[in-house]
Short mmCIF file of C-alpha atoms and ligand atoms in Angstrom, two decimals:
data_model
loop_
_atom_site.label_atom_id
_atom_site.label_comp_id
_atom_site.label_asym_id
_atom_site.label_seq_id
_atom_site.Cartn_x
_atom_site.Cartn_y
_atom_site.Cartn_z
CA UNK C 1 -8.80 -34.57 -6.94
CA UNK C 2 -11.50 -36.51 -8.75
CA UNK C 3 -12.68 -34.97 -12.00
CA UNK C 4 -15.69 -36.09 -14.07
CA UNK C 5 -15.42 -35.41 -17.80
CA UNK C 6 -18.69 -35.51 -19.75
CA UNK C 7 -18.11 -36.23 -23.44
CA UNK C 8 -14.80 -37.66 -22.22
CA UNK C 9 -14.26 -39.92 -25.23
CA UNK C 10 -14.70 -37.06 -27.69
CA UNK C 11 -11.92 -35.08 -29.40
CA UNK C 12 -11.19 -32.41 -26.75
CA UNK C 13 -12.35 -34.48 -23.76
CA UNK C 14 -10.00 -37.35 -24.51
CA UNK C 15 -6.93 -35.10 -24.84
CA UNK C 16 -7.85 -33.30 -21.64
CA UNK C 17 -8.22 -36.67 -19.89
CA UNK C 18 -4.59 -37.47 -20.81
CA UNK C 19 -3.21 -34.17 -19.46
CA UNK C 20 -5.26 -34.45 -16.25
CA UNK C 21 -4.17 -38.04 -15.62
CA UNK C 22 -0.52 -37.08 -16.25
CA UNK C 23 -0.82 -34.29 -13.69
CA UNK C 24 -2.11 -36.65 -11.03
CA UNK C 25 -5.90 -36.04 -11.22
CA UNK C 26 -8.25 -39.05 -10.98
CA UNK C 27 -10.39 -38.98 -14.11
CA UNK C 28 -13.86 -40.46 -14.57
CA UNK C 29 -15.40 -40.40 -18.05
CA UNK C 30 -19.00 -40.43 -19.21
CA UNK C 31 -20.11 -40.38 -22.84
CA UNK C 32 -23.11 -41.66 -24.77
CA UNK C 33 -20.84 -42.44 -27.80
CA UNK C 34 -23.06 -40.45 -30.19
CA UNK C 35 -19.94 -38.93 -31.72
CA UNK C 36 -17.10 -41.07 -30.40
CA UNK C 37 -15.83 -44.63 -30.32
CA UNK C 38 -15.36 -46.97 -27.37
CA UNK C 39 -11.78 -47.83 -28.58
CA UNK C 40 -10.72 -44.38 -27.43
CA UNK C 41 -11.13 -45.54 -23.83
CA UNK C 42 -8.54 -48.30 -24.20
CA UNK C 43 -6.21 -45.87 -25.95
CA UNK C 44 -6.51 -43.42 -23.08
CA UNK C 45 -5.49 -46.10 -20.59
CA UNK C 46 -2.66 -47.14 -22.90
CA UNK C 47 -1.27 -43.61 -23.26
CA UNK C 48 -1.49 -42.77 -19.56
CA UNK C 49 -0.89 -46.23 -18.06
CA UNK C 50 -3.69 -45.39 -15.66
CA UNK C 51 -7.16 -46.78 -15.07
CA UNK C 52 -9.87 -44.39 -16.14
CA UNK C 53 -13.39 -45.51 -15.21
CA UNK C 54 -15.83 -45.04 -18.11
CA UNK C 55 -19.63 -45.06 -18.08
CA UNK C 56 -21.72 -45.08 -21.21
CA UNK C 57 -24.39 -42.61 -20.28
CA UNK C 58 -26.46 -39.73 -21.60
CA UNK C 59 -26.02 -36.67 -19.43
CA UNK C 60 -29.75 -35.99 -19.61
CA UNK C 61 -30.13 -38.98 -17.29
CA UNK C 62 -29.86 -36.97 -14.07
CA UNK C 63 -30.29 -39.76 -11.54
CA UNK C 64 -27.62 -41.92 -13.15
CA UNK C 65 -25.28 -38.89 -13.06
CA UNK C 66 -25.94 -38.42 -9.36
CA UNK C 67 -24.99 -42.10 -8.74
CA UNK C 68 -21.70 -41.63 -10.60
CA UNK C 69 -20.84 -38.31 -8.92
CA UNK C 70 -21.34 -40.01 -5.51
CA UNK C 71 -19.62 -43.27 -6.38
CA UNK C 72 -16.40 -41.51 -7.40
CA UNK C 73 -16.65 -38.65 -4.90
CA UNK C 74 -16.24 -36.14 -7.72
CA UNK C 75 -14.78 -32.75 -6.83
CA UNK C 76 -15.16 -30.94 -10.14
CA UNK C 77 -16.83 -31.47 -13.53
CA UNK C 78 -15.59 -30.55 -16.99
CA UNK C 79 -18.52 -30.53 -19.40
CA UNK C 80 -17.52 -31.34 -22.98
CA UNK C 81 -20.60 -33.37 -23.96
CA UNK C 82 -22.48 -31.55 -26.70
CA UNK C 83 -23.46 -31.59 -30.35
CA UNK C 84 -21.29 -29.27 -32.45
CA UNK C 85 -22.40 -29.16 -36.07
CA UNK C 86 -23.46 -25.63 -37.07
CA UNK C 87 -25.22 -26.99 -40.20
CA UNK C 88 -27.13 -29.72 -38.35
CA UNK C 89 -28.14 -27.26 -35.64
CA UNK C 90 -30.16 -25.28 -38.18
CA UNK C 91 -32.07 -28.33 -39.44
CA UNK C 92 -32.44 -29.98 -36.02
CA UNK C 93 -32.76 -27.11 -33.54
CA UNK C 94 -34.74 -29.04 -30.91
CA UNK C 95 -32.12 -31.78 -30.82
CA UNK C 96 -29.44 -29.13 -30.19
CA UNK C 97 -31.37 -27.22 -27.49
CA UNK C 98 -32.32 -30.45 -25.79
CA UNK C 99 -28.84 -31.88 -25.80
CA UNK C 100 -26.71 -28.78 -25.24
CA UNK C 101 -28.98 -26.71 -23.00
CA UNK C 102 -31.12 -29.50 -21.46
CA UNK C 103 -28.00 -31.63 -20.94
CA UNK C 104 -26.21 -28.80 -19.13
CA UNK C 105 -29.21 -28.20 -16.84
CA UNK C 106 -29.41 -31.95 -16.02
CA UNK C 107 -25.71 -31.97 -15.14
CA UNK C 108 -25.94 -28.88 -12.94
CA UNK C 109 -28.94 -30.37 -11.11
CA UNK C 110 -27.00 -33.57 -10.48
CA UNK C 111 -24.00 -31.58 -9.21
CA UNK C 112 -26.11 -29.47 -6.90
CA UNK C 113 -27.75 -32.61 -5.48
CA UNK C 114 -24.22 -33.84 -4.61
CA UNK C 115 -22.90 -30.48 -3.34
CA UNK C 116 -20.32 -30.16 -6.16
CA UNK C 117 -19.80 -26.56 -7.25
CA UNK C 118 -16.67 -26.53 -9.48
CA UNK C 119 -17.51 -26.52 -13.14
CA UNK C 120 -15.80 -25.94 -16.46
CA UNK C 121 -17.94 -25.52 -19.57
CA UNK C 122 -16.93 -26.02 -23.24
CA UNK C 123 -18.14 -22.86 -24.87
CA UNK C 124 -17.22 -21.52 -28.27
CA UNK C 125 -16.10 -18.45 -30.17
CA UNK C 126 -19.41 -18.79 -32.09
CA UNK C 127 -21.09 -16.94 -29.17
CA UNK C 128 -19.62 -13.68 -30.53
CA UNK C 129 -21.17 -13.60 -34.04
CA UNK C 130 -20.20 -10.98 -36.62
CA UNK C 131 -17.06 -9.25 -35.34
CA UNK C 132 -17.67 -5.65 -34.32
CA UNK C 133 -13.92 -5.50 -33.80
CA UNK C 134 -11.06 -7.98 -33.75
CA UNK C 135 -9.54 -9.70 -31.95
CA UNK C 136 -12.64 -10.81 -30.10
CA UNK C 137 -12.17 -10.17 -26.41
CA UNK C 138 -14.54 -11.44 -23.72
CA UNK C 139 -16.43 -8.12 -23.61
CA UNK C 140 -17.30 -8.31 -27.30
CA UNK C 141 -21.14 -8.31 -27.78
CA UNK C 142 -22.63 -11.82 -27.83
CA UNK C 143 -24.82 -12.23 -30.93
CA UNK C 144 -24.46 -15.79 -32.24
CA UNK C 145 -25.44 -16.28 -35.88
CA UNK C 146 -26.60 -19.89 -35.68
CA UNK C 147 -28.52 -22.30 -33.44
CA UNK C 148 -25.37 -24.04 -32.27
CA UNK C 149 -23.91 -20.73 -31.05
CA UNK C 150 -27.24 -19.87 -29.40
CA UNK C 151 -27.20 -23.12 -27.43
CA UNK C 152 -23.73 -22.24 -26.15
CA UNK C 153 -24.78 -18.72 -25.22
CA UNK C 154 -27.93 -19.96 -23.44
CA UNK C 155 -25.86 -22.44 -21.45
CA UNK C 156 -23.47 -19.61 -20.50
CA UNK C 157 -26.38 -17.43 -19.40
CA UNK C 158 -27.69 -20.25 -17.23
CA UNK C 159 -24.24 -20.70 -15.71
CA UNK C 160 -23.99 -17.00 -14.94
CA UNK C 161 -27.40 -17.05 -13.19
CA UNK C 162 -26.42 -20.18 -11.28
CA UNK C 163 -23.18 -18.58 -10.09
CA UNK C 164 -25.09 -15.42 -9.04
CA UNK C 165 -27.64 -17.50 -7.12
CA UNK C 166 -25.17 -19.21 -4.77
CA UNK C 167 -21.66 -18.07 -3.93
CA UNK C 168 -20.38 -21.63 -3.65
CA UNK C 169 -20.29 -21.95 -7.47
CA UNK C 170 -17.06 -21.50 -9.30
CA UNK C 171 -17.49 -21.72 -13.05
CA UNK C 172 -15.28 -21.12 -16.09
CA UNK C 173 -16.87 -20.97 -19.57
CA UNK C 174 -13.96 -21.59 -21.93
CA UNK C 175 -14.63 -20.13 -25.38
CA UNK C 176 -12.62 -22.31 -27.73
CA UNK C 177 -11.48 -21.02 -31.11
CA UNK C 178 -10.62 -23.72 -33.71
CA UNK C 179 -9.13 -26.84 -32.11
CA UNK C 180 -6.94 -29.02 -34.36
CA UNK C 181 -4.13 -31.52 -34.03
CA UNK C 182 -3.83 -34.69 -32.02
CA UNK C 183 -1.84 -36.34 -29.22
CA UNK C 184 1.77 -37.03 -30.21
CA UNK C 185 1.20 -40.81 -29.88
CA UNK C 186 -1.18 -40.74 -32.82
CA UNK C 187 -3.54 -42.95 -30.77
CA UNK C 188 -6.24 -40.34 -30.17
CA UNK C 189 -7.42 -37.48 -32.33
CA UNK C 190 -10.47 -35.99 -33.99
CA UNK C 191 -12.74 -38.85 -35.03
CA UNK C 192 -15.95 -37.43 -36.48
CA UNK C 193 -18.78 -39.73 -37.48
CA UNK C 194 -19.81 -39.12 -41.11
CA UNK C 195 -18.39 -36.28 -43.23
CA UNK C 196 -16.22 -33.98 -41.09
CA UNK C 197 -17.49 -30.46 -40.39
CA UNK C 198 -14.07 -29.12 -39.44
CA UNK C 199 -11.27 -28.32 -41.88
CA UNK C 200 -8.40 -30.40 -40.45
CA UNK C 201 -10.19 -33.78 -40.36
CA UNK C 202 -11.57 -33.05 -43.82
CA UNK C 203 -8.06 -32.38 -45.14
CA UNK C 204 -6.86 -35.58 -43.44
CA UNK C 205 -9.54 -37.62 -45.17
CA UNK C 206 -8.70 -36.11 -48.58
CA UNK C 207 -5.03 -36.90 -48.02
CA UNK C 208 -5.83 -40.52 -47.10
CA UNK C 209 -8.07 -40.93 -50.16
CA UNK C 210 -11.27 -41.28 -48.14
CA UNK C 211 -12.68 -38.09 -49.65
CA UNK C 212 -11.96 -37.06 -53.27
CA UNK C 213 -11.23 -33.31 -52.82
CA UNK C 214 -11.47 -30.37 -50.47
CA UNK C 215 -14.04 -27.63 -51.13
CA UNK C 216 -12.70 -24.10 -50.53
CA UNK C 217 -15.76 -21.97 -49.83
CA UNK C 218 -14.66 -18.61 -51.17
CA UNK C 219 -11.23 -17.36 -52.23
CA UNK C 220 -12.27 -13.74 -52.73
CA UNK C 221 -12.57 -12.58 -49.13
CA UNK C 222 -10.71 -9.50 -47.99
CA UNK C 223 -8.12 -11.61 -46.17
CA UNK C 224 -4.41 -12.28 -46.65
CA UNK C 225 -4.91 -14.74 -49.55
CA UNK C 226 -8.69 -14.51 -50.14
CA UNK C 227 -9.62 -17.59 -48.09
CA UNK C 228 -11.17 -17.55 -44.63
CA UNK C 229 -8.93 -17.02 -41.65
CA UNK C 230 -9.37 -18.76 -38.25
CA UNK C 231 -7.51 -19.07 -34.99
CA UNK C 232 -6.41 -22.73 -34.94
CA UNK C 233 -5.31 -23.99 -31.57
CA UNK C 234 -3.53 -27.27 -30.86
CA UNK C 235 -5.82 -29.61 -28.92
CA UNK C 236 -2.99 -30.34 -26.46
CA UNK C 237 -2.68 -26.63 -25.73
CA UNK C 238 -6.41 -26.53 -25.22
CA UNK C 239 -6.23 -29.56 -22.93
CA UNK C 240 -3.56 -27.80 -20.84
CA UNK C 241 -5.81 -24.74 -20.73
CA UNK C 242 -8.41 -26.87 -18.92
CA UNK C 243 -5.95 -27.86 -16.22
CA UNK C 244 -5.02 -24.21 -15.75
CA UNK C 245 -8.73 -23.33 -15.53
CA UNK C 246 -9.28 -26.08 -12.98
CA UNK C 247 -6.54 -24.62 -10.78
CA UNK C 248 -8.10 -21.18 -11.15
CA UNK C 249 -11.64 -22.21 -10.17
CA UNK C 250 -10.31 -24.09 -7.17
CA UNK C 251 -9.40 -20.67 -5.75
CA UNK C 252 -11.93 -18.26 -7.25
CA UNK C 253 -15.73 -18.17 -6.93
CA UNK C 254 -18.07 -16.75 -9.56
CA UNK C 255 -18.53 -17.03 -13.33
CA UNK C 256 -15.60 -16.47 -15.71
CA UNK C 257 -15.90 -16.51 -19.51
CA UNK C 258 -12.39 -16.96 -20.97
CA UNK C 259 -11.16 -17.30 -24.58
CA UNK C 260 -8.84 -20.16 -25.39
CA UNK C 261 -7.14 -19.25 -28.65
CA UNK C 262 -3.71 -18.34 -29.92
CA UNK C 263 -4.43 -14.78 -31.07
CA UNK C 264 -3.05 -15.68 -34.50
CA UNK C 265 -5.20 -16.11 -37.59
CA UNK C 266 -4.36 -18.64 -40.27
CA UNK C 267 -5.94 -18.93 -43.72
CA UNK C 268 -7.33 -22.07 -45.32
CA UNK C 269 -4.47 -21.99 -47.83
CA UNK C 270 -1.86 -21.62 -45.08
CA UNK C 271 -3.28 -24.64 -43.30
CA UNK C 272 -3.29 -26.71 -46.51
CA UNK C 273 0.31 -25.76 -47.31
CA UNK C 274 1.49 -26.76 -43.84
CA UNK C 275 -0.49 -29.99 -44.05
CA UNK C 276 0.97 -30.86 -47.47
CA UNK C 277 4.42 -30.61 -45.88
CA UNK C 278 3.42 -32.90 -43.01
CA UNK C 279 1.85 -35.56 -45.21
CA UNK C 280 4.17 -35.07 -48.18
CA UNK C 281 1.22 -34.91 -50.52
CA UNK C 282 -0.86 -32.54 -52.61
CA UNK C 283 -4.42 -31.85 -51.45
CA UNK C 284 -6.87 -31.77 -54.35
CA UNK C 285 -9.11 -28.71 -53.93
CA UNK C 286 -12.06 -27.09 -55.65
CA UNK C 287 -12.90 -23.46 -55.13
CA UNK C 288 -16.63 -22.95 -54.57
CA UNK C 289 -18.63 -19.83 -53.93
CA UNK C 290 -18.83 -18.37 -50.42
CA UNK C 291 -21.04 -20.31 -47.97
CA UNK C 292 -23.74 -18.29 -46.27
CA UNK C 293 -23.08 -17.74 -42.60
CA UNK C 294 -19.26 -18.04 -42.91
CA UNK C 295 -17.24 -15.16 -41.50
CA UNK C 296 -14.17 -13.98 -43.46
CA UNK C 297 -11.92 -13.79 -40.45
CA UNK C 298 -11.89 -14.04 -36.66
CA UNK C 299 -9.35 -14.70 -33.94
CA UNK C 300 -8.99 -14.44 -30.22
CA UNK C 301 -7.66 -11.90 -27.82
CA UNK C 302 -5.85 -14.36 -25.53
CA UNK C 303 -4.93 -11.83 -22.80
CA UNK C 304 -7.53 -12.86 -20.19
CA UNK C 305 -6.40 -16.48 -20.27
CA UNK C 306 -2.80 -15.28 -19.82
CA UNK C 307 -3.71 -12.99 -16.93
CA UNK C 308 -6.13 -15.25 -15.01
CA UNK C 309 -4.89 -18.74 -15.89
CA UNK C 310 -1.21 -18.06 -16.57
CA UNK C 311 -1.76 -20.09 -19.73
CA UNK C 312 -0.94 -19.51 -23.39
CA UNK C 313 -0.81 -21.72 -26.47
CA UNK C 314 2.71 -23.01 -27.20
CA UNK C 315 2.40 -25.28 -30.24
CA UNK C 316 2.37 -24.12 -33.87
CA UNK C 317 0.43 -24.91 -36.97
CA UNK C 318 3.00 -27.37 -38.29
CA UNK C 319 2.76 -29.47 -35.13
CA UNK C 320 -1.05 -29.49 -35.49
CA UNK C 321 -0.68 -30.81 -39.04
CA UNK C 322 2.02 -33.35 -38.16
CA UNK C 323 0.06 -34.85 -35.27
CA UNK C 324 -3.27 -34.86 -37.20
CA UNK C 325 -1.64 -36.72 -40.06
CA UNK C 326 0.04 -39.18 -37.71
CA UNK C 327 -3.35 -39.97 -36.18
CA UNK C 328 -5.01 -40.30 -39.62
CA UNK C 329 -2.21 -42.61 -40.88
CA UNK C 330 -2.62 -44.77 -37.74
CA UNK C 331 -6.36 -45.00 -38.35
CA UNK C 332 -5.76 -46.16 -41.92
CA UNK C 333 -3.31 -48.85 -40.69
CA UNK C 334 -5.90 -50.21 -38.28
CA UNK C 335 -8.74 -50.49 -40.84
N1 LIG L 401 -14.13 -29.01 -31.85
C1 LIG L 401 -14.50 -27.75 -32.01
O1 LIG L 401 -14.30 -27.17 -33.06
C2 LIG L 401 -15.18 -27.00 -30.86
C3 LIG L 401 -15.11 -25.61 -30.88
C4 LIG L 401 -15.76 -24.91 -29.86
C5 LIG L 401 -16.49 -25.59 -28.86
N2 LIG L 401 -16.55 -26.96 -28.92
C6 LIG L 401 -17.32 -27.65 -27.88
O2 LIG L 401 -16.43 -28.46 -27.15
C7 LIG L 401 -17.09 -29.65 -26.73
C8 LIG L 401 -16.30 -30.86 -27.14
O3 LIG L 401 -16.10 -30.83 -28.55
P1 LIG L 401 -15.36 -31.95 -29.34
O4 LIG L 401 -14.75 -31.34 -30.54
O5 LIG L 401 -14.53 -32.75 -28.42
O6 LIG L 401 -16.63 -32.76 -29.85
P2 LIG L 401 -16.85 -34.36 -29.89
O7 LIG L 401 -18.12 -34.55 -30.65
O8 LIG L 401 -15.63 -35.03 -30.38
O9 LIG L 401 -17.04 -34.69 -28.34
C9 LIG L 401 -18.27 -34.52 -27.67
C10 LIG L 401 -18.56 -35.84 -26.99
O10 LIG L 401 -19.77 -35.69 -26.26
C11 LIG L 401 -20.54 -36.86 -26.42
N3 LIG L 401 -21.94 -36.47 -26.20
C12 LIG L 401 -22.71 -35.63 -26.90
N4 LIG L 401 -23.93 -35.51 -26.34
C13 LIG L 401 -23.92 -36.27 -25.22
C14 LIG L 401 -24.85 -36.57 -24.20
N5 LIG L 401 -26.09 -36.03 -24.24
N6 LIG L 401 -24.52 -37.39 -23.20
C15 LIG L 401 -23.27 -37.93 -23.15
N7 LIG L 401 -22.33 -37.70 -24.09
C16 LIG L 401 -22.65 -36.88 -25.12
C17 LIG L 401 -20.23 -37.36 -27.82
O11 LIG L 401 -20.44 -38.75 -28.00
C18 LIG L 401 -18.74 -36.99 -27.95
O12 LIG L 401 -17.91 -38.06 -27.55
C19 LIG L 401 -18.50 -29.62 -27.35
O13 LIG L 401 -19.41 -29.16 -26.38
C20 LIG L 401 -18.36 -28.61 -28.45
O14 LIG L 401 -19.56 -27.93 -28.73
C21 LIG L 401 -15.89 -27.67 -29.89
#
């Protein structure tokens, strides 16, 4: 089977490309490199020992997408390409709607023009908003608190309408919790441009001396140690979740929103402690006041993924920290 990955050189796309290639899928990558580096492509071919065609392309370029879908006789698309900064989405909403919603429409149009109806979408736990109960299950009300989350929800709504309009469509919207970690080779990992928005790459950059200290936004929440709790999931588990979802949509038509999380919440301090063990260092931290828009705690109900996809996360927090640090140390060596 030939699978097109949009945003295929990004953090989650690149790890999924590895797992797909190892399981015998033919992978084609497109990315406009707005948040990734071209070197990742060579590293993907090095890890897998397989050729992986790559096209530098913006997914809003529908006619170019059609050409690629035809050239490689693509059977299914996994759509990772998107902008993901919650903070930037509030200052640049048009950029986010254009890229995340407009980009998804362009891709669906190209697929329809080529009679391709199997689609996996990178959605996010941010679609849920303030927890009315926890763990979040897929029936939890969808009230995103920021523009980024709204772009993901709008894309999901479009996908649901598209699936209703034509019974050939088979679509999974995978709602990721907090991806972290890296491939065991240390050759690919999370490589944000500029100051990282996510905790793990931020901690990595403090440990390597690139950033002076880690801000802890609030240590007085009603959580196990006062810091925020999240459901961190190893990016390799997440990648395997995509392969399971691909198998599922090969056999089932319709629209399926599915959480990909571990069901376990972990505090900022717990993550730092585990990371300090991996890197054998002390992370310098400064406690700041709470940041507006941050939730104290959330985590996934992972039952639907288990039932429908026969998938669950297997790797633990320590292995996320070990692999993230290995990737960061490799980066420092190659500077
Ligand atoms: N990492 C997370 O914490 C997280 C959580 C939930 C959901 N997601 C979603 O998962 C997807 C992948 O996330 P990631 O962490 O790998 O992010 P990433 O930024 O590492 O990867 C996204 C890739 O898409 C590319 N891209 C963006 N806009 C594009 C466009 N218009 N055309 C072509 N390429 C484009 C970027 O260059 C980048 O390589 C995103 O849609 C993101 O919103 C991520």
